[in-house]
PDB file of C-alpha atoms in Angstrom:
ATOM      1  CA  MET A   1      33.487  34.731   4.681  1.00 49.00           C
ATOM      2  CA  GLU A   2      29.778  34.039   4.405  1.00 49.00           C
ATOM      3  CA  GLN A   3      28.814  37.338   5.972  1.00 58.00           C
ATOM      4  CA  VAL A   4      31.155  39.102   3.514  1.00 53.00           C
ATOM      5  CA  MET A   5      29.515  37.384   0.529  1.00 47.00           C
ATOM      6  CA  ARG A   6      26.147  38.280   1.958  1.00 51.00           C
ATOM      7  CA  ASN A   7      26.976  41.893   2.269  1.00 55.00           C
ATOM      8  CA  THR A   8      28.512  42.072  -1.127  1.00 48.00           C
ATOM      9  CA  PHE A   9      25.446  40.599  -2.940  1.00 46.00           C
ATOM     10  CA  LEU A  10      23.109  42.870  -0.929  1.00 52.00           C
ATOM     11  CA  TYR A  11      25.110  45.929  -1.981  1.00 46.00           C
ATOM     12  CA  LEU A  12      25.119  44.791  -5.564  1.00 46.00           C
ATOM     13  CA  SER A  13      21.335  44.244  -5.470  1.00 45.00           C
ATOM     14  CA  LYS A  14      20.979  48.049  -5.195  1.00 56.00           C
ATOM     15  CA  SER A  15      22.862  48.899  -8.230  1.00 48.00           C
ATOM     16  CA  LYS A  16      20.749  50.702 -10.812  1.00 56.00           C
ATOM     17  CA  SER A  17      23.298  50.273 -13.580  1.00 52.00           C
ATOM     18  CA  LEU A  18      23.636  46.517 -13.095  1.00 47.00           C
ATOM     19  CA  THR A  19      19.796  46.292 -13.051  1.00 48.00           C
ATOM     20  CA  LYS A  20      19.672  47.915 -16.376  1.00 54.00           C
ATOM     21  CA  MET A  21      22.400  45.666 -17.728  1.00 50.00           C
ATOM     22  CA  ALA A  22      20.487  42.621 -16.489  1.00 47.00           C
ATOM     23  CA  ARG A  23      17.330  43.681 -18.272  1.00 51.00           C
ATOM     24  CA  LYS A  24      19.319  43.997 -21.498  1.00 49.00           C
ATOM     25  CA  TYR A  25      20.977  40.476 -21.359  1.00 50.00           C
ATOM     26  CA  GLY A  26      18.069  38.565 -20.010  1.00 48.00           C
ATOM     27  CA  LEU A  27      17.947  35.423 -17.726  1.00 49.00           C
ATOM     28  CA  ARG A  28      21.509  34.186 -17.732  1.00 51.00           C
ATOM     29  CA  PHE A  29      24.059  32.854 -15.401  1.00 51.00           C
ATOM     30  CA  GLY A  30      21.800  30.720 -13.333  1.00 50.00           C
ATOM     31  CA  ALA A  31      18.968  33.340 -12.723  1.00 57.00           C
ATOM     32  CA  GLY A  32      16.507  31.009 -14.515  1.00 64.00           C
ATOM     33  CA  ARG A  33      16.531  28.740 -11.461  1.00 73.00           C
ATOM     34  CA  PHE A  34      14.870  31.263  -9.275  1.00 81.00           C
ATOM     35  CA  VAL A  35      12.748  33.186 -11.774  1.00 85.00           C
ATOM     36  CA  ALA A  36       9.969  31.538 -13.895  1.00 89.00           C
ATOM     37  CA  GLY A  37      10.618  33.572 -17.113  1.00 87.00           C
ATOM     38  CA  GLU A  38      10.272  37.038 -18.414  1.00 86.00           C
ATOM     39  CA  ARG A  39       6.737  36.739 -19.763  1.00 92.00           C
ATOM     40  CA  ILE A  40       3.352  35.942 -18.241  1.00 95.00           C
ATOM     41  CA  ASP A  41       2.810  32.812 -20.489  1.00 96.00           C
ATOM     42  CA  GLN A  42       6.053  31.414 -19.083  1.00 94.00           C
ATOM     43  CA  ALA A  43       4.916  32.052 -15.556  1.00 96.00           C
ATOM     44  CA  VAL A  44       1.558  30.477 -16.268  1.00 97.00           C
ATOM     45  CA  LYS A  45       3.178  27.335 -17.480  1.00 97.00           C
ATOM     46  CA  CYS A  46       5.352  27.190 -14.338  1.00 96.00           C
ATOM     47  CA  ILE A  47       2.332  27.711 -12.055  1.00 98.00           C
ATOM     48  CA  GLN A  48       0.395  24.854 -13.904  1.00 98.00           C
ATOM     49  CA  GLU A  49       3.402  22.548 -13.291  1.00 98.00           C
ATOM     50  CA  LEU A  50       3.485  23.365  -9.601  1.00 98.00           C
ATOM     51  CA  ASN A  51      -0.331  23.157  -9.246  1.00 98.00           C
ATOM     52  CA  GLN A  52      -0.122  19.678 -10.733  1.00 98.00           C
ATOM     53  CA  LYS A  53       2.089  18.756  -7.836  1.00 98.00           C
ATOM     54  CA  ASP A  54      -0.517  20.157  -5.378  1.00 98.00           C
ATOM     55  CA  LEU A  55       1.620  23.192  -4.677  1.00 98.00           C
ATOM     56  CA  CYS A  56      -0.082  26.542  -4.257  1.00 98.00           C
ATOM     57  CA  VAL A  57       1.618  29.697  -5.762  1.00 98.00           C
ATOM     58  CA  THR A  58       1.953  33.432  -5.303  1.00 98.00           C
ATOM     59  CA  ILE A  59       3.160  35.113  -8.418  1.00 97.00           C
ATOM     60  CA  ASP A  60       5.121  38.320  -8.474  1.00 95.00           C
ATOM     61  CA  TYR A  61       5.904  40.470 -11.640  1.00 94.00           C
ATOM     62  CA  LEU A  62       9.365  41.760 -10.590  1.00 86.00           C
ATOM     63  CA  GLY A  63      10.154  45.563 -10.606  1.00 77.00           C
ATOM     64  CA  GLU A  64      12.526  47.786  -8.760  1.00 67.00           C
ATOM     65  CA  PHE A  65      13.711  51.391  -9.036  1.00 69.00           C
ATOM     66  CA  ILE A  66      10.470  52.815 -10.364  1.00 84.00           C
ATOM     67  CA  ASP A  67      10.914  56.524 -10.744  1.00 87.00           C
ATOM     68  CA  THR A  68       7.948  57.899 -12.733  1.00 95.00           C
ATOM     69  CA  GLU A  69       4.257  57.551 -12.587  1.00 97.00           C
ATOM     70  CA  LYS A  70       4.257  56.075 -16.089  1.00 96.00           C
ATOM     71  CA  GLU A  71       6.385  53.268 -14.935  1.00 95.00           C
ATOM     72  CA  ALA A  72       4.309  52.619 -11.869  1.00 96.00           C
ATOM     73  CA  ASN A  73       1.187  52.574 -13.959  1.00 97.00           C
ATOM     74  CA  GLU A  74       2.807  50.035 -16.375  1.00 96.00           C
ATOM     75  CA  MET A  75       3.759  47.778 -13.325  1.00 95.00           C
ATOM     76  CA  ALA A  76       0.182  47.903 -12.192  1.00 97.00           C
ATOM     77  CA  ASP A  77      -1.041  46.985 -15.625  1.00 97.00           C
ATOM     78  CA  ASN A  78       1.289  43.928 -15.524  1.00 96.00           C
ATOM     79  CA  SER A  79      -0.034  42.870 -12.128  1.00 97.00           C
ATOM     80  CA  ILE A  80      -3.631  43.111 -13.484  1.00 98.00           C
ATOM     81  CA  GLU A  81      -2.580  41.044 -16.464  1.00 97.00           C
ATOM     82  CA  ALA A  82      -1.185  38.419 -13.973  1.00 98.00           C
ATOM     83  CA  ILE A  83      -4.505  38.475 -12.048  1.00 98.00           C
ATOM     84  CA  ARG A  84      -6.495  37.909 -15.297  1.00 98.00           C
ATOM     85  CA  ALA A  85      -4.221  34.984 -16.232  1.00 98.00           C
ATOM     86  CA  ILE A  86      -4.823  33.443 -12.797  1.00 98.00           C
ATOM     87  CA  GLY A  87      -8.547  33.788 -13.212  1.00 98.00           C
ATOM     88  CA  THR A  88      -8.951  32.704 -16.917  1.00 97.00           C
ATOM     89  CA  GLU A  89      -6.394  29.812 -16.506  1.00 97.00           C
ATOM     90  CA  ASN A  90      -8.064  28.638 -13.261  1.00 98.00           C
ATOM     91  CA  LEU A  91      -4.677  28.697 -11.455  1.00 98.00           C
ATOM     92  CA  ASP A  92      -4.202  27.996  -7.700  1.00 98.00           C
ATOM     93  CA  SER A  93      -2.276  31.263  -7.317  1.00 98.00           C
ATOM     94  CA  GLN A  94      -2.273  34.523  -5.422  1.00 98.00           C
ATOM     95  CA  LEU A  95      -0.427  37.679  -6.318  1.00 98.00           C
ATOM     96  CA  SER A  96       2.460  39.368  -4.568  1.00 98.00           C
ATOM     97  CA  LEU A  97       3.796  42.854  -5.249  1.00 96.00           C
ATOM     98  CA  LYS A  98       6.112  45.609  -3.929  1.00 94.00           C
ATOM     99  CA  MET A  99       4.831  49.054  -3.063  1.00 95.00           C
ATOM    100  CA  THR A 100       7.820  50.735  -4.608  1.00 94.00           C
ATOM    101  CA  SER A 101       6.865  49.196  -7.960  1.00 94.00           C
ATOM    102  CA  MET A 102       3.432  50.762  -7.606  1.00 96.00           C
ATOM    103  CA  GLY A 103       4.706  54.228  -6.927  1.00 95.00           C
ATOM    104  CA  LEU A 104       5.448  54.392  -3.111  1.00 95.00           C
ATOM    105  CA  ASP A 105       8.569  56.551  -3.629  1.00 94.00           C
ATOM    106  CA  ILE A 106       6.660  58.893  -5.931  1.00 96.00           C
ATOM    107  CA  SER A 107       3.528  59.745  -3.916  1.00 95.00           C
ATOM    108  CA  GLU A 108       0.738  58.155  -1.766  1.00 95.00           C
ATOM    109  CA  GLU A 109      -1.803  59.225  -4.398  1.00 97.00           C
ATOM    110  CA  VAL A 110      -0.029  57.228  -7.168  1.00 97.00           C
ATOM    111  CA  VAL A 111       0.345  53.998  -5.094  1.00 97.00           C
ATOM    112  CA  MET A 112      -3.192  54.157  -3.768  1.00 98.00           C
ATOM    113  CA  LYS A 113      -4.647  54.610  -7.173  1.00 98.00           C
ATOM    114  CA  ASN A 114      -2.655  51.714  -8.622  1.00 98.00           C
ATOM    115  CA  MET A 115      -3.345  49.515  -5.611  1.00 98.00           C
ATOM    116  CA  ARG A 116      -7.181  50.122  -5.850  1.00 98.00           C
ATOM    117  CA  ARG A 117      -6.997  49.266  -9.549  1.00 98.00           C
ATOM    118  CA  ILE A 118      -5.305  45.900  -8.765  1.00 98.00           C
ATOM    119  CA  LEU A 119      -7.411  45.099  -5.726  1.00 98.00           C
ATOM    120  CA  ASN A 120     -10.654  45.663  -7.819  1.00 98.00           C
ATOM    121  CA  ALA A 121      -9.400  43.463 -10.553  1.00 98.00           C
ATOM    122  CA  ALA A 122      -8.295  40.814  -7.939  1.00 98.00           C
ATOM    123  CA  LYS A 123     -11.843  40.978  -6.286  1.00 98.00           C
ATOM    124  CA  GLU A 124     -13.402  40.381  -9.669  1.00 98.00           C
ATOM    125  CA  TYR A 125     -11.336  37.183 -10.312  1.00 98.00           C
ATOM    126  CA  GLY A 126     -11.169  36.022  -6.569  1.00 98.00           C
ATOM    127  CA  VAL A 127      -7.451  36.564  -6.288  1.00 98.00           C
ATOM    128  CA  PHE A 128      -5.713  37.443  -2.978  1.00 98.00           C
ATOM    129  CA  VAL A 129      -2.915  40.032  -2.990  1.00 98.00           C
ATOM    130  CA  THR A 130       0.030  40.245  -0.680  1.00 98.00           C
ATOM    131  CA  ILE A 131       1.973  43.459  -0.233  1.00 98.00           C
ATOM    132  CA  ASP A 132       5.620  42.556   0.061  1.00 96.00           C
ATOM    133  CA  MET A 133       7.774  44.270   2.655  1.00 95.00           C
ATOM    134  CA  GLU A 134      10.920  46.030   1.536  1.00 92.00           C
ATOM    135  CA  ASP A 135      13.798  47.793   3.348  1.00 92.00           C
ATOM    136  CA  TYR A 136      13.303  49.531   6.734  1.00 95.00           C
ATOM    137  CA  SER A 137      13.076  52.954   5.280  1.00 95.00           C
ATOM    138  CA  ARG A 138       9.800  51.918   3.509  1.00 95.00           C
ATOM    139  CA  CYS A 139       8.418  49.708   6.293  1.00 97.00           C
ATOM    140  CA  GLY A 140       6.293  52.252   8.032  1.00 97.00           C
ATOM    141  CA  LYS A 141       4.957  53.692   4.793  1.00 97.00           C
ATOM    142  CA  THR A 142       4.079  50.247   3.504  1.00 97.00           C
ATOM    143  CA  ILE A 143       2.148  49.310   6.753  1.00 98.00           C
ATOM    144  CA  ASP A 144       0.234  52.644   6.571  1.00 97.00           C
ATOM    145  CA  VAL A 145      -0.838  51.975   2.958  1.00 98.00           C
ATOM    146  CA  PHE A 146      -1.882  48.367   3.965  1.00 98.00           C
ATOM    147  CA  LYS A 147      -4.013  49.688   6.865  1.00 98.00           C
ATOM    148  CA  LYS A 148      -5.897  52.126   4.579  1.00 98.00           C
ATOM    149  CA  LEU A 149      -6.420  49.448   1.964  1.00 98.00           C
ATOM    150  CA  ARG A 150      -7.453  46.813   4.514  1.00 98.00           C
ATOM    151  CA  GLU A 151     -10.293  49.091   5.577  1.00 97.00           C
ATOM    152  CA  GLU A 152     -11.663  48.957   1.884  1.00 98.00           C
ATOM    153  CA  TYR A 153     -10.715  45.393   0.905  1.00 98.00           C
ATOM    154  CA  ASP A 154     -10.661  41.956   2.450  1.00 97.00           C
ATOM    155  CA  ASN A 155      -8.443  40.411  -0.295  1.00 98.00           C
ATOM    156  CA  VAL A 156      -5.170  42.003   0.767  1.00 98.00           C
ATOM    157  CA  GLY A 157      -2.436  41.028   3.210  1.00 98.00           C
ATOM    158  CA  THR A 158       1.121  42.131   3.884  1.00 98.00           C
ATOM    159  CA  VAL A 159       4.441  40.790   5.072  1.00 98.00           C
ATOM    160  CA  ILE A 160       6.149  41.251   8.548  1.00 98.00           C
ATOM    161  CA  GLN A 161       9.947  40.856   9.065  1.00 98.00           C
ATOM    162  CA  ALA A 162      11.152  39.186  12.185  1.00 97.00           C
ATOM    163  CA  TYR A 163      14.655  40.880  12.108  1.00 97.00           C
ATOM    164  CA  LEU A 164      13.225  44.279  12.869  1.00 97.00           C
ATOM    165  CA  TYR A 165      12.994  45.638  16.489  1.00 98.00           C
ATOM    166  CA  ARG A 166       9.715  47.327  15.630  1.00 97.00           C
ATOM    167  CA  THR A 167       7.981  44.101  14.468  1.00 98.00           C
ATOM    168  CA  VAL A 168       6.226  43.008  17.710  1.00 98.00           C
ATOM    169  CA  LYS A 169       4.673  46.489  18.148  1.00 98.00           C
ATOM    170  CA  ASP A 170       3.544  46.373  14.471  1.00 98.00           C
ATOM    171  CA  MET A 171       1.989  42.977  15.039  1.00 97.00           C
ATOM    172  CA  GLU A 172       0.045  44.202  18.077  1.00 97.00           C
ATOM    173  CA  ASP A 173      -1.204  47.301  16.184  1.00 97.00           C
ATOM    174  CA  LEU A 174      -2.212  45.254  13.034  1.00 98.00           C
ATOM    175  CA  ASN A 175      -4.196  42.717  14.991  1.00 98.00           C
ATOM    176  CA  GLN A 176      -7.248  45.007  15.025  1.00 97.00           C
ATOM    177  CA  TYR A 177      -7.473  44.357  11.159  1.00 97.00           C
ATOM    178  CA  SER A 178      -7.541  40.551  11.532  1.00 97.00           C
ATOM    179  CA  PRO A 179      -4.765  40.459   8.943  1.00 98.00           C
ATOM    180  CA  ASN A 180      -3.552  37.698   6.714  1.00 98.00           C
ATOM    181  CA  LEU A 181       0.227  38.076   7.152  1.00 98.00           C
ATOM    182  CA  ARG A 182       3.251  36.422   5.644  1.00 98.00           C
ATOM    183  CA  LEU A 183       5.939  36.094   8.360  1.00 98.00           C
ATOM    184  CA  VAL A 184       9.529  36.069   7.245  1.00 97.00           C
ATOM    185  CA  LYS A 185      12.956  36.484   8.812  1.00 95.00           C
ATOM    186  CA  GLY A 186      14.007  39.448   6.498  1.00 92.00           C
ATOM    187  CA  ALA A 187      16.258  39.588   3.507  1.00 79.00           C
ATOM    188  CA  TYR A 188      17.611  43.182   3.408  1.00 82.00           C
ATOM    189  CA  LYS A 189      20.853  44.597   4.861  1.00 80.00           C
ATOM    190  CA  GLU A 190      19.806  46.758   7.865  1.00 90.00           C
ATOM    191  CA  SER A 191      21.558  48.779  10.508  1.00 94.00           C
ATOM    192  CA  PRO A 192      21.868  47.240  13.980  1.00 95.00           C
ATOM    193  CA  GLU A 193      20.084  50.347  15.176  1.00 97.00           C
ATOM    194  CA  VAL A 194      16.814  49.045  13.626  1.00 96.00           C
ATOM    195  CA  ALA A 195      17.372  45.264  13.239  1.00 96.00           C
ATOM    196  CA  PHE A 196      18.721  42.365  15.276  1.00 96.00           C
ATOM    197  CA  PRO A 197      22.284  41.710  14.116  1.00 93.00           C
ATOM    198  CA  ASP A 198      22.412  38.254  15.740  1.00 94.00           C
ATOM    199  CA  LYS A 199      20.721  35.233  14.028  1.00 92.00           C
ATOM    200  CA  LYS A 200      19.620  33.747  17.325  1.00 96.00           C
ATOM    201  CA  ASP A 201      17.656  36.891  18.286  1.00 97.00           C
ATOM    202  CA  VAL A 202      16.047  36.922  14.808  1.00 96.00           C
ATOM    203  CA  ASP A 203      15.048  33.363  15.190  1.00 97.00           C
ATOM    204  CA  ASP A 204      13.677  33.944  18.631  1.00 98.00           C
ATOM    205  CA  ASN A 205      11.577  36.837  17.427  1.00 98.00           C
ATOM    206  CA  PHE A 206      10.416  34.895  14.392  1.00 98.00           C
ATOM    207  CA  LYS A 207       9.057  32.220  16.728  1.00 98.00           C
ATOM    208  CA  LYS A 208       7.384  34.847  18.874  1.00 98.00           C
ATOM    209  CA  ILE A 209       5.500  36.498  16.035  1.00 98.00           C
ATOM    210  CA  ILE A 210       4.408  33.155  14.660  1.00 98.00           C
ATOM    211  CA  GLU A 211       3.008  32.338  18.173  1.00 98.00           C
ATOM    212  CA  MET A 212       1.341  35.799  18.418  1.00 98.00           C
ATOM    213  CA  HIS A 213      -0.322  35.626  15.050  1.00 98.00           C
ATOM    214  CA  LEU A 214      -1.621  32.089  15.298  1.00 98.00           C
ATOM    215  CA  LEU A 215      -2.935  32.519  18.794  1.00 98.00           C
ATOM    216  CA  ASN A 216      -4.696  35.754  17.799  1.00 97.00           C
ATOM    217  CA  GLY A 217      -6.627  33.432  15.413  1.00 98.00           C
ATOM    218  CA  ASN A 218      -5.253  35.062  12.199  1.00 98.00           C
ATOM    219  CA  TYR A 219      -4.348  33.384   9.069  1.00 98.00           C
ATOM    220  CA  THR A 220      -0.566  32.895   9.087  1.00 98.00           C
ATOM    221  CA  ALA A 221       1.916  32.123   6.231  1.00 98.00           C
ATOM    222  CA  VAL A 222       5.210  30.936   7.729  1.00 98.00           C
ATOM    223  CA  ALA A 223       7.702  31.776   4.914  1.00 97.00           C
ATOM    224  CA  THR A 224      10.964  29.990   5.643  1.00 95.00           C
ATOM    225  CA  HIS A 225      13.509  27.423   4.311  1.00 91.00           C
ATOM    226  CA  ASP A 226      14.709  26.681   7.759  1.00 93.00           C
ATOM    227  CA  ASP A 227      13.833  23.194   8.980  1.00 95.00           C
ATOM    228  CA  ALA A 228      14.107  24.094  12.610  1.00 96.00           C
ATOM    229  CA  MET A 229      11.455  26.869  12.180  1.00 97.00           C
ATOM    230  CA  ILE A 230       9.168  24.495  10.155  1.00 98.00           C
ATOM    231  CA  GLU A 231       9.297  21.871  12.886  1.00 98.00           C
ATOM    232  CA  TYR A 232       8.785  24.523  15.545  1.00 98.00           C
ATOM    233  CA  THR A 233       5.601  25.634  13.778  1.00 98.00           C
ATOM    234  CA  LYS A 234       4.333  21.994  13.435  1.00 98.00           C
ATOM    235  CA  GLU A 235       4.841  21.357  17.043  1.00 98.00           C
ATOM    236  CA  PHE A 236       3.332  24.622  18.201  1.00 98.00           C
ATOM    237  CA  VAL A 237       0.113  24.233  16.132  1.00 98.00           C
ATOM    238  CA  LYS A 238      -0.238  20.707  17.408  1.00 97.00           C
ATOM    239  CA  LYS A 239       0.190  21.696  20.988  1.00 98.00           C
ATOM    240  CA  HIS A 240      -2.439  24.374  20.730  1.00 98.00           C
ATOM    241  CA  GLY A 241      -4.851  22.498  18.570  1.00 98.00           C
ATOM    242  CA  ILE A 242      -4.525  24.921  15.684  1.00 98.00           C
ATOM    243  CA  SER A 243      -6.252  23.753  12.464  1.00 97.00           C
ATOM    244  CA  LYS A 244      -4.054  23.303   9.324  1.00 97.00           C
ATOM    245  CA  ASP A 245      -6.654  25.591   7.756  1.00 97.00           C
ATOM    246  CA  GLN A 246      -5.301  28.541   9.693  1.00 98.00           C
ATOM    247  CA  PHE A 247      -1.779  28.510   8.287  1.00 98.00           C
ATOM    248  CA  GLU A 248       0.542  27.562   5.440  1.00 98.00           C
ATOM    249  CA  PHE A 249       4.230  27.284   4.679  1.00 98.00           C
ATOM    250  CA  GLN A 250       5.787  29.346   1.945  1.00 98.00           C
ATOM    251  CA  MET A 251       9.091  28.891   0.048  1.00 95.00           C
ATOM    252  CA  LEU A 252      10.772  30.540  -2.905  1.00 91.00           C
ATOM    253  CA  TYR A 253      10.752  29.013  -6.355  1.00 92.00           C
ATOM    254  CA  GLY A 254      13.881  27.123  -7.064  1.00 86.00           C
ATOM    255  CA  ILE A 255      14.829  26.648  -3.323  1.00 85.00           C
ATOM    256  CA  ARG A 256      14.387  23.237  -1.634  1.00 91.00           C
ATOM    257  CA  PRO A 257      11.819  21.902  -4.068  1.00 94.00           C
ATOM    258  CA  GLU A 258      12.070  18.476  -2.632  1.00 96.00           C
ATOM    259  CA  ARG A 259      11.209  19.822   0.938  1.00 96.00           C
ATOM    260  CA  GLN A 260       8.167  21.610  -0.593  1.00 97.00           C
ATOM    261  CA  LEU A 261       6.769  18.357  -1.870  1.00 98.00           C
ATOM    262  CA  GLU A 262       7.490  16.626   1.414  1.00 98.00           C
ATOM    263  CA  LEU A 263       5.292  19.114   3.261  1.00 98.00           C
ATOM    264  CA  VAL A 264       2.451  18.612   0.677  1.00 98.00           C
ATOM    265  CA  LYS A 265       2.751  14.860   1.331  1.00 98.00           C
ATOM    266  CA  GLU A 266       2.504  15.496   5.127  1.00 98.00           C
ATOM    267  CA  GLY A 267      -0.841  17.408   4.533  1.00 98.00           C
ATOM    268  CA  TYR A 268       0.306  20.971   4.972  1.00 98.00           C
ATOM    269  CA  LYS A 269      -0.596  23.837   2.518  1.00 98.00           C
ATOM    270  CA  MET A 270       2.694  24.705   0.739  1.00 98.00           C
ATOM    271  CA  ARG A 271       2.826  27.920  -1.378  1.00 98.00           C
ATOM    272  CA  VAL A 272       5.685  28.727  -3.760  1.00 98.00           C
ATOM    273  CA  TYR A 273       6.702  32.293  -4.360  1.00 95.00           C
ATOM    274  CA  VAL A 274       7.123  32.510  -8.210  1.00 96.00           C
ATOM    275  CA  PRO A 275       8.635  35.728  -9.579  1.00 92.00           C
ATOM    276  CA  TYR A 276       8.846  36.547 -13.257  1.00 93.00           C
ATOM    277  CA  GLY A 277       9.717  39.513 -15.545  1.00 86.00           C
ATOM    278  CA  THR A 278      12.721  41.268 -17.027  1.00 76.00           C
ATOM    279  CA  ASP A 279      13.566  43.267 -13.860  1.00 74.00           C
ATOM    280  CA  TRP A 280      14.987  40.096 -12.147  1.00 67.00           C
ATOM    281  CA  TYR A 281      18.355  41.345 -11.074  1.00 65.00           C
ATOM    282  CA  GLY A 282      17.843  42.703  -7.470  1.00 65.00           C
ATOM    283  CA  TYR A 283      15.651  39.724  -6.624  1.00 69.00           C
ATOM    284  CA  PHE A 284      18.443  37.299  -7.917  1.00 65.00           C
ATOM    285  CA  MET A 285      21.175  39.111  -5.983  1.00 66.00           C
ATOM    286  CA  ARG A 286      19.136  38.726  -2.678  1.00 66.00           C
ATOM    287  CA  ARG A 287      18.780  35.063  -3.323  1.00 65.00           C
ATOM    288  CA  LEU A 288      22.522  34.669  -3.692  1.00 63.00           C
ATOM    289  CA  ALA A 289      22.973  36.680  -0.610  1.00 64.00           C
ATOM    290  CA  GLU A 290      20.655  34.300   1.432  1.00 64.00           C
ATOM    291  CA  ARG A 291      22.404  31.079   0.757  1.00 57.00           C
ATOM    292  CA  PRO A 292      26.049  30.417  -0.311  1.00 53.00           C
ATOM    293  CA  ALA A 293      24.753  27.167  -1.908  1.00 53.00           C
ATOM    294  CA  ASN A 294      22.912  29.303  -4.484  1.00 48.00           C
ATOM    295  CA  VAL A 295      26.223  30.901  -5.495  1.00 48.00           C
ATOM    296  CA  ALA A 296      27.799  27.517  -5.995  1.00 48.00           C
ATOM    297  CA  PHE A 297      24.902  26.551  -8.246  1.00 44.00           C
ATOM    298  CA  VAL A 298      25.232  29.688 -10.375  1.00 44.00           C
ATOM    299  CA  LEU A 299      29.007  29.203 -10.786  1.00 40.00           C
ATOM    300  CA  LYS A 300      28.480  25.708 -12.007  1.00 42.00           C
ATOM    301  CA  GLY A 301      26.013  26.987 -14.560  1.00 39.00           C
ATOM    302  CA  ILE A 302      28.529  29.624 -15.824  1.00 34.00           C
ATOM    303  CA  ILE A 303      31.221  26.961 -16.259  1.00 34.00           C
ATOM    304  CA  LYS A 304      28.909  24.769 -18.207  1.00 40.00           C
ATOM    305  CA  LYS A 305      28.215  27.601 -20.585  1.00 37.00           C
TER     306      LYS A 305
END
């Protein structure tokens, strides 16, 4: 049953018609738990509240199904607006973004132009930028863009997904760039031809890439809500004498907030991924797919309304 629900929500997340409907009706039916708001001022307020609790943040202006250069340029403008807000408000926050929202599906020229604009602004305000990873069909292109940008900028990182077979090879290839990477299990529905179908295999590969990246001496963001993986990371860094300055934990806004605060109290850097914007539908569907408990929360919200 759980797998059926997951597949259903992942399928719905790719619906352009439902995405347009969601933009029209705004943050309803529980989405507000996982999305900080539709405007930058709402996101700033959310970040300030998290910073006051000693939580770091990475902010993401949500956007999917970008079909034109004009839309991609507007998305880049919104990312630059977020960077300026981080700088002027003195927020403890980084920026995350998707390559498709910057024009990856349009042309390399468009995405590189927009990314250089963003990274130049980020450099001016001292903001680090993480390139989110999307589905398998865009994985290789995203890594290629990251490599080119990493040769020009030192304030950019990307994301590696443990559920893909190609991941270990990608990690070995990227090590020459001394990259700052966010390591995740992966949240898209992929074919067993390209991704591990079994959870145990995904978990084993996740542990392997955490070990690889830490032992290579690179900064590592372990993005997970899984207590077993968190404890594994703690034990591994302790065993190998790895400083807490070389890694951090990351979780999504609205998921396990109590656990986030516990990690802060234990002395670990804890970064919260805070999305905002009107294009929240696809992100929201993937959050429902990840955890059945999220679905129950949303249903309770609808009943109350």
